XYZ file of C-alpha atoms in Angstrom:
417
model
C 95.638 58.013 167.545
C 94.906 59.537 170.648
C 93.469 57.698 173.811
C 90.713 59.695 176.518
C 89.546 58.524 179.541
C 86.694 59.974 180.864
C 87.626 58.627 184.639
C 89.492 60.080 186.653
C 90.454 57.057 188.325
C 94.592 56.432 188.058
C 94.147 53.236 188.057
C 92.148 53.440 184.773
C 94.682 55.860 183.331
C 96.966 52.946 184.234
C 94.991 50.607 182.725
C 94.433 52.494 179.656
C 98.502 53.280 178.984
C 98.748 49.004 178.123
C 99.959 48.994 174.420
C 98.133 45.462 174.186
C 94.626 46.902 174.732
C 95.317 49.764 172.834
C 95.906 47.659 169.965
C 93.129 46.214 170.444
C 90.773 49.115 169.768
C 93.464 50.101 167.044
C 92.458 46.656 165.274
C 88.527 47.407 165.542
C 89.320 51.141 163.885
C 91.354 49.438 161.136
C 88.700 46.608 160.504
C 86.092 49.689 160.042
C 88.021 51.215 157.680
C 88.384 54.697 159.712
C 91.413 56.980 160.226
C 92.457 58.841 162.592
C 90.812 56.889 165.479
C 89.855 58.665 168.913
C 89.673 56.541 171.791
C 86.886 57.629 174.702
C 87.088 55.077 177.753
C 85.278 54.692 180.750
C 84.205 51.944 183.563
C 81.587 50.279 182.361
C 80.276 49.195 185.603
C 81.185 50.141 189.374
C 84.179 47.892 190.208
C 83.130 44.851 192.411
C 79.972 44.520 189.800
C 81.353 42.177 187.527
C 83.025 39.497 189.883
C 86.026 37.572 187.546
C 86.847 40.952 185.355
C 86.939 44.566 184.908
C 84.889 46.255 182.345
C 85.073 49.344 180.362
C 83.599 51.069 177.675
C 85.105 52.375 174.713
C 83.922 54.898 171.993
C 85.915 54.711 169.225
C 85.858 57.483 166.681
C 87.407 58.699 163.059
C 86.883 59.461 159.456
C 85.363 57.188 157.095
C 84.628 58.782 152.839
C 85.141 62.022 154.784
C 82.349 61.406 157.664
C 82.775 60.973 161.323
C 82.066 57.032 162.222
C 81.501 55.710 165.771
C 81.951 52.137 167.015
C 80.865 51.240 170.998
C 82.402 48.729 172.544
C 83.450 46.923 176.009
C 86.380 45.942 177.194
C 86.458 42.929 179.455
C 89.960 42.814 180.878
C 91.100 39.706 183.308
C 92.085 40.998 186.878
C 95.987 40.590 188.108
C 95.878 40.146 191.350
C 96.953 36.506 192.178
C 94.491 36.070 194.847
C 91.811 36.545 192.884
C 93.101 34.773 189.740
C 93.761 31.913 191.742
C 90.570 31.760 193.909
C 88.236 32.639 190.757
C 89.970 30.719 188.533
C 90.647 33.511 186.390
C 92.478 32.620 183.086
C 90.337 29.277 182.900
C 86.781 31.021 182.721
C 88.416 34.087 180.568
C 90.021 31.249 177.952
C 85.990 29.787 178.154
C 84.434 32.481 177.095
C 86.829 33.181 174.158
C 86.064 29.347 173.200
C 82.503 30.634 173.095
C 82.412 33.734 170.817
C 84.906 32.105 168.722
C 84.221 28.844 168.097
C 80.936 27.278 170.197
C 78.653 29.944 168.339
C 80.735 29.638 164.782
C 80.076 25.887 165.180
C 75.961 26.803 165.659
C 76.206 29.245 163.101
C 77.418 26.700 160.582
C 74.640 24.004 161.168
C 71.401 27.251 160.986
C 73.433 28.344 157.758
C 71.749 25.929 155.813
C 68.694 26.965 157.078
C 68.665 30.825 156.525
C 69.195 31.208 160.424
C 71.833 32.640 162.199
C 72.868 32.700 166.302
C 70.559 35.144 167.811
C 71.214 36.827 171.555
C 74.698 37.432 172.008
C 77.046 40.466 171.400
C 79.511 40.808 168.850
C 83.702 39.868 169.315
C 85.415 42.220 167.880
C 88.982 40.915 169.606
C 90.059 38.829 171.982
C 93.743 37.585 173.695
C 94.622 34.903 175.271
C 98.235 35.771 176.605
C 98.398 34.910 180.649
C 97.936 37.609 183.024
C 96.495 39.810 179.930
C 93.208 38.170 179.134
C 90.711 40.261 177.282
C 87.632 40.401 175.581
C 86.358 43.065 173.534
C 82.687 42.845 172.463
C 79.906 44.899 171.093
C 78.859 47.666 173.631
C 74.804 46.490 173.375
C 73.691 49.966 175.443
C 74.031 51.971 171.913
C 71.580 49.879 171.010
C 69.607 50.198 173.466
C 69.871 47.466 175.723
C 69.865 47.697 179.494
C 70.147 45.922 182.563
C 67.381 46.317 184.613
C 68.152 47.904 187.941
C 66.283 45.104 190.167
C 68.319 41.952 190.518
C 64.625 39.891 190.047
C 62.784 39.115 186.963
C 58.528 39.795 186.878
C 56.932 37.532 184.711
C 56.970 39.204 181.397
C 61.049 39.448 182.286
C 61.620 36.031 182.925
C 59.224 34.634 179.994
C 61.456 35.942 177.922
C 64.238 34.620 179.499
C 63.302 31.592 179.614
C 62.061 31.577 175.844
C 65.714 32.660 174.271
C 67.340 30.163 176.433
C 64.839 28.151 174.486
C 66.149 28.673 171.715
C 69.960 29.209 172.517
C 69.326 25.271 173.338
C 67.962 24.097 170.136
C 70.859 25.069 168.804
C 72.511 22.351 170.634
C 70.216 19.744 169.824
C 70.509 20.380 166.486
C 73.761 20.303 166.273
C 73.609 17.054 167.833
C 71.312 15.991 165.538
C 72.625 17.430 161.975
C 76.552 17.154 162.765
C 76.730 14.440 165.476
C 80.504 14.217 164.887
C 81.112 18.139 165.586
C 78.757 17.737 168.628
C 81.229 15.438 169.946
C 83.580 18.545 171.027
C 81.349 19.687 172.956
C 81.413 17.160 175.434
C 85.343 17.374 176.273
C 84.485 20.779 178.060
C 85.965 20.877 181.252
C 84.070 21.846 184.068
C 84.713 25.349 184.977
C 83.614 25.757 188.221
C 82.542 22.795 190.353
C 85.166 19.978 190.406
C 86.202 17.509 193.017
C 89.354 19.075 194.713
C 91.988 16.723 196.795
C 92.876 18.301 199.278
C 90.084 20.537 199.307
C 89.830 24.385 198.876
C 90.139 25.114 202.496
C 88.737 28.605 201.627
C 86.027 27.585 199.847
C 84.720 25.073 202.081
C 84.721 27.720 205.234
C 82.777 29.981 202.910
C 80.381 26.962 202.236
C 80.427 26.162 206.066
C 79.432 29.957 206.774
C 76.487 30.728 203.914
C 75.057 27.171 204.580
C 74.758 28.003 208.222
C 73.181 31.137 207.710
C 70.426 29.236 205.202
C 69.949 26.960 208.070
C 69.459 29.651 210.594
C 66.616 30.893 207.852
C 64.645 27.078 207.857
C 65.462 27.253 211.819
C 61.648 27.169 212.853
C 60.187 25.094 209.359
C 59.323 21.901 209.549
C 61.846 19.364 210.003
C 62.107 17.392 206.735
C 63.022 21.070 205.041
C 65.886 21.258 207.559
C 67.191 17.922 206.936
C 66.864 17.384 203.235
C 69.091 20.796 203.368
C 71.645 19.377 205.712
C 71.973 16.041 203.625
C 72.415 18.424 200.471
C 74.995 21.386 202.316
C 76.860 18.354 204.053
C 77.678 16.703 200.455
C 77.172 19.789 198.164
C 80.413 19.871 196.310
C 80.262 16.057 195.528
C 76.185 16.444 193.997
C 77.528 19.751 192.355
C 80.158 17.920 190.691
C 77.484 15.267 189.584
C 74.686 17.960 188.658
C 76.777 19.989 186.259
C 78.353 16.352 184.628
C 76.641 16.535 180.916
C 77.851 12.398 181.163
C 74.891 12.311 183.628
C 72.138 13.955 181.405
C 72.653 12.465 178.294
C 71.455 12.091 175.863
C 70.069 15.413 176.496
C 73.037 17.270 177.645
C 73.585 20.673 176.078
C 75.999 23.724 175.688
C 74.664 26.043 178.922
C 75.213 29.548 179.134
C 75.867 28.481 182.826
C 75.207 32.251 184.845
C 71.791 33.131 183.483
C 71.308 35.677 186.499
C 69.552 39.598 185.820
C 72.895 40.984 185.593
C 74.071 38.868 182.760
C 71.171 39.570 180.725
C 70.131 42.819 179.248
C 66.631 43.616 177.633
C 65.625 46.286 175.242
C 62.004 48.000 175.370
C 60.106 49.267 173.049
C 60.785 52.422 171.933
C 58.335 55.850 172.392
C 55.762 54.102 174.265
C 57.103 54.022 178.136
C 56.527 50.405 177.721
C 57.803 48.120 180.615
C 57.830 44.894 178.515
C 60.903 43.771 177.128
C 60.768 42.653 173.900
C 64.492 41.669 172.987
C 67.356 40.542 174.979
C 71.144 40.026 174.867
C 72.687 37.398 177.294
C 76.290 38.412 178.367
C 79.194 36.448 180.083
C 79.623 32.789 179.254
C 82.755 32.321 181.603
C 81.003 28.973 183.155
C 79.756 27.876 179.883
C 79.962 24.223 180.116
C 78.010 20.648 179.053
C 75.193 19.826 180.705
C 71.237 19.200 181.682
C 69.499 22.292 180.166
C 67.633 22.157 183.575
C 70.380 23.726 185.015
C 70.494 26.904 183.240
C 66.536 26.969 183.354
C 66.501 26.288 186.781
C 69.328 29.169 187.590
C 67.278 31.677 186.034
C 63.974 30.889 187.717
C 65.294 30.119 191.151
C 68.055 32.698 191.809
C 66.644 35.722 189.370
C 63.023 35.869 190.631
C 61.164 35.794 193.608
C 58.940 32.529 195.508
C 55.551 34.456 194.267
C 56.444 35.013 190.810
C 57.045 31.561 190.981
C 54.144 30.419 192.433
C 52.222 31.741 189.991
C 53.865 30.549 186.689
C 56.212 28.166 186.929
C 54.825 25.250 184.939
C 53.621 28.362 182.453
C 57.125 29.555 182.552
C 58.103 25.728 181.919
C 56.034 25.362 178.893
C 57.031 28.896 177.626
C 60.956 27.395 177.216
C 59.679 24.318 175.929
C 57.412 26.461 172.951
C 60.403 28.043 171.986
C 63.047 25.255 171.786
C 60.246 23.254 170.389
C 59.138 25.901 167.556
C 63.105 26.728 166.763
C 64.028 22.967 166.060
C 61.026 22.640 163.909
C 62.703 25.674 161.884
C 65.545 23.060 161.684
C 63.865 19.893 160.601
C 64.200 18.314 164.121
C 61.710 16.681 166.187
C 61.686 18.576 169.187
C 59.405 15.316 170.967
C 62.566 13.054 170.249
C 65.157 15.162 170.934
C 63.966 16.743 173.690
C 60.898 15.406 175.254
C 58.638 17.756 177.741
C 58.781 14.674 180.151
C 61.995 14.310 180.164
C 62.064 18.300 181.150
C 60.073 17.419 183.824
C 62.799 14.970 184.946
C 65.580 16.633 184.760
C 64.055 19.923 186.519
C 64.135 17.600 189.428
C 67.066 15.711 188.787
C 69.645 18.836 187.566
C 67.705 21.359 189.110
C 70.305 21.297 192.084
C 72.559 23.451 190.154
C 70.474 26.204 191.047
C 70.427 25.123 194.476
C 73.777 24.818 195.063
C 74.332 28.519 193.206
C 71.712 30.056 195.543
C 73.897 29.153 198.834
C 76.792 31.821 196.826
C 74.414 33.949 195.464
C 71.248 35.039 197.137
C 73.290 36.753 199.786
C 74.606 39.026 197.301
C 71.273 39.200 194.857
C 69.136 40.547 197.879
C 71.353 43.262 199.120
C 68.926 45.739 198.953
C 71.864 48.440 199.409
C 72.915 47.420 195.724
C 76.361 46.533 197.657
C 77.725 43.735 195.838
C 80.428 42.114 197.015
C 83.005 40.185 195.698
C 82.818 36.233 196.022
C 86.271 36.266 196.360
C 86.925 38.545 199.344
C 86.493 37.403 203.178
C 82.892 36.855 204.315
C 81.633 38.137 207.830
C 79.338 35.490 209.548
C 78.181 37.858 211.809
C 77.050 40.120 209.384
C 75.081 37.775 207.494
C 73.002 36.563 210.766
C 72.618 40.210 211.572
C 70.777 40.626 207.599
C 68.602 37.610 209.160
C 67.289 39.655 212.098
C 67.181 43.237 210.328
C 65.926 42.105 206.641
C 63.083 39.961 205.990
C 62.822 40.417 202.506
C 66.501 38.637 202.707
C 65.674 36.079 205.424
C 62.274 35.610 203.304
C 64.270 34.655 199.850
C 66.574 32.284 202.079
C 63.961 30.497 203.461
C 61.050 30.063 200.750
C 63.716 29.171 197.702
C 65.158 26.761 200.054
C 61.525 25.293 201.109
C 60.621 24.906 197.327
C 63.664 23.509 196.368
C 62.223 20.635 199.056
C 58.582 20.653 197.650
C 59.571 20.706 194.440
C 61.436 17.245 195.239
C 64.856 18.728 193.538
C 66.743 18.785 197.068
């Protein structure tokens, strides 16, 4: 075996001398049969893109009945530092995910088995471990395959229909399940919550964050009208207690579902079809299910539509973008023998869009900031935040101060804050 890096980086080289990930990629070569494996890595994306992990790519290479074989795949490697373990919650959402890949979507598979289905949208796990301070993931590299993530942080309509018609379907395989193996379903509702729980005493870090980001979102609604900036101040001044409540899948039953949980552009990646220039998407891959948890599906739907695309797309079709989901869920249980009207009804949608749809509204106050940086700067959640830098954005960049204010404004007319 012999191990490549094609960055120059020391830390990588670092990185890349652990015997633990190296086995890793060893395992994949073995599984594949091939022989004298070559290892080709590289940073998969610019560090400070992926906030709770590092990621690489991998080519793995050798000899299989005398031919050259390749394999692609990522790396997904937990950070060490302790700050950031500690503030992110690192080995809890890495030890999430694995639950995912390895037994959330084996559990789905089992129940569309009988129905010549299979889990759609989602890479393959080829490895993972669990050991502390050495979490990993390693998982089908989708770009050899064409898949991409698209280089705006904001979904057009054809982007998000899509979107919103997989998660459609990743859903009904929840209902389903609750439907066909109501016993197995039971599992999933003794997930923990992975990001938004009650602390005593508080996160004295968080909250200042949370003091600073809501202050600059009032600063935006400064000259609205004034029930916008006091439905916002009763919702910042009690936001981690109606968090906690929103993302409680005890609250939305008995329509509570497994949620993806960070349904954002950059955890999604879309393939195009091929030799016609075409910008419509017509296949995606979702990525990172590190806050996968039990709840509404309104608040995966409603993270998607209200932090991943703009007011006017919204304006435009959001009760077509609605319907859309509902088609797809509806059309995939029917696949299953369900009854999508029981299960699922579009009313109750309707309800819980309102109801659950705060999810998205508490995620906006973290991550707007970052989604609008028009530099393509992202920062880390977890480093230090400059208030004076963010009311400076307000003066300088109106396509920022414009995404504060009119999300924040529809959250109000659309009676979810």
């Amino acid at each position: 075996m012999s191990l490549k890096t094609s960055d120059p980086q020391k830390e990588v080289d670092q990185f890349f001398g652990d015997k633990r990930i190296e086995q890793h990629l060893q395992n994949i070569a073995k599984n594949a049969s091939l022989s004298k494996p070559n290892f080709r890595v590289s940073r998969a994306v610019k560090a400070g893109n992926n906030f709770v992990g590092d990621v690489y790519r991998t080519v793995i290479e050798g000899e299989k009945d005398g031919k050259i074989e390749r394999f692609y795949a990522i790396l997904k490697c937990a950070p060490t530092d302790p700050r950031r373990r500690l503030f992110m919650k690192i080995r809890k959402v890495f030890l999430r995910e694995i639950y995912f890949y390895e037994t959330i979507l084996s559990v789905f598979d089992d129940v569309l088995r009988d129905y010549d289905m299979s889990v759609e949208y989602f890479p393959m796990l080829y490895g993972a471990s669990k050991e502390d301070e050495n979490e990993v993931l390693v998982l089908e590299d989708l770009k050899s395959k064409g898949y991409l993530m698209r280089d705006t942080k904001f979904l057009d309509y054809q982007h998000a229909r899509l979107a919103l018609r997989k998660l459609g379907r990743f859903h009904a395989y929840s209902f389903a399940t609750r439907a066909k193996k109501p016993e197995t379903f039971e599992m999933f509702k003794s997930l923990e919550e992975p990001l938004f729980v009650v602390q005593n005493p508080p996160n004295n870090e968080m909250h200042d964050r949370l003091v600073i980001l809501c202050n600059v979102i009032r600063k935006a609604l400064a000259d609205e009208e004034d029930h916008y900036q006091k439905r916002f101040d009763h919702f910042a001044n009690n936001m981690m207690d109606i968090m906690a409540e929103t993302v409680k899948g005890s609250n939305a039953e008995p329509y509570a579902v497994v949620n993806h949980g960070d349904a954002w552009t950059n955890n999604i990646l879309f393939k195009y079809k091929e030799n016609e220039g075409s910008s419509e998407p017509q296949d995606l891959r979702f990525l990172d299910f590190q806050l996968c948890r039990y709840a509404s599906p309104a608040a995966d739907i409603s993270y998607t539509l209200f932090c991943s695309s703009t007011y006017k797309m919204r304006l435009e079709h959001y009760d077509e973008l609605l319907r859309e989901y509902y088609d797809s869920l509806s059309t995939c249980l029917r696949k299953l023998d369900c009854d999508p009207d029981v299960l699922f009804p579009y009313e109750v949608l309707l309800d819980h869009m309102e109801r659950f749809g705060k999810y998205a509204a508490g995620m906006a106050v973290f991550v707007i900031h970052i989604f609008t940086d028009q530099n393509n700067e992202v920062v880390e959640i977890s480093t230090n935040i400059n208030a004076e830098s963010y009311h400076e954005r307000l003066q300088k960049d109106d396509f920022y101060r414009n995404m504060l204010k009119e999300t924040y404004k529809e959250f109000v007319d659309r009676n979810i804050l």
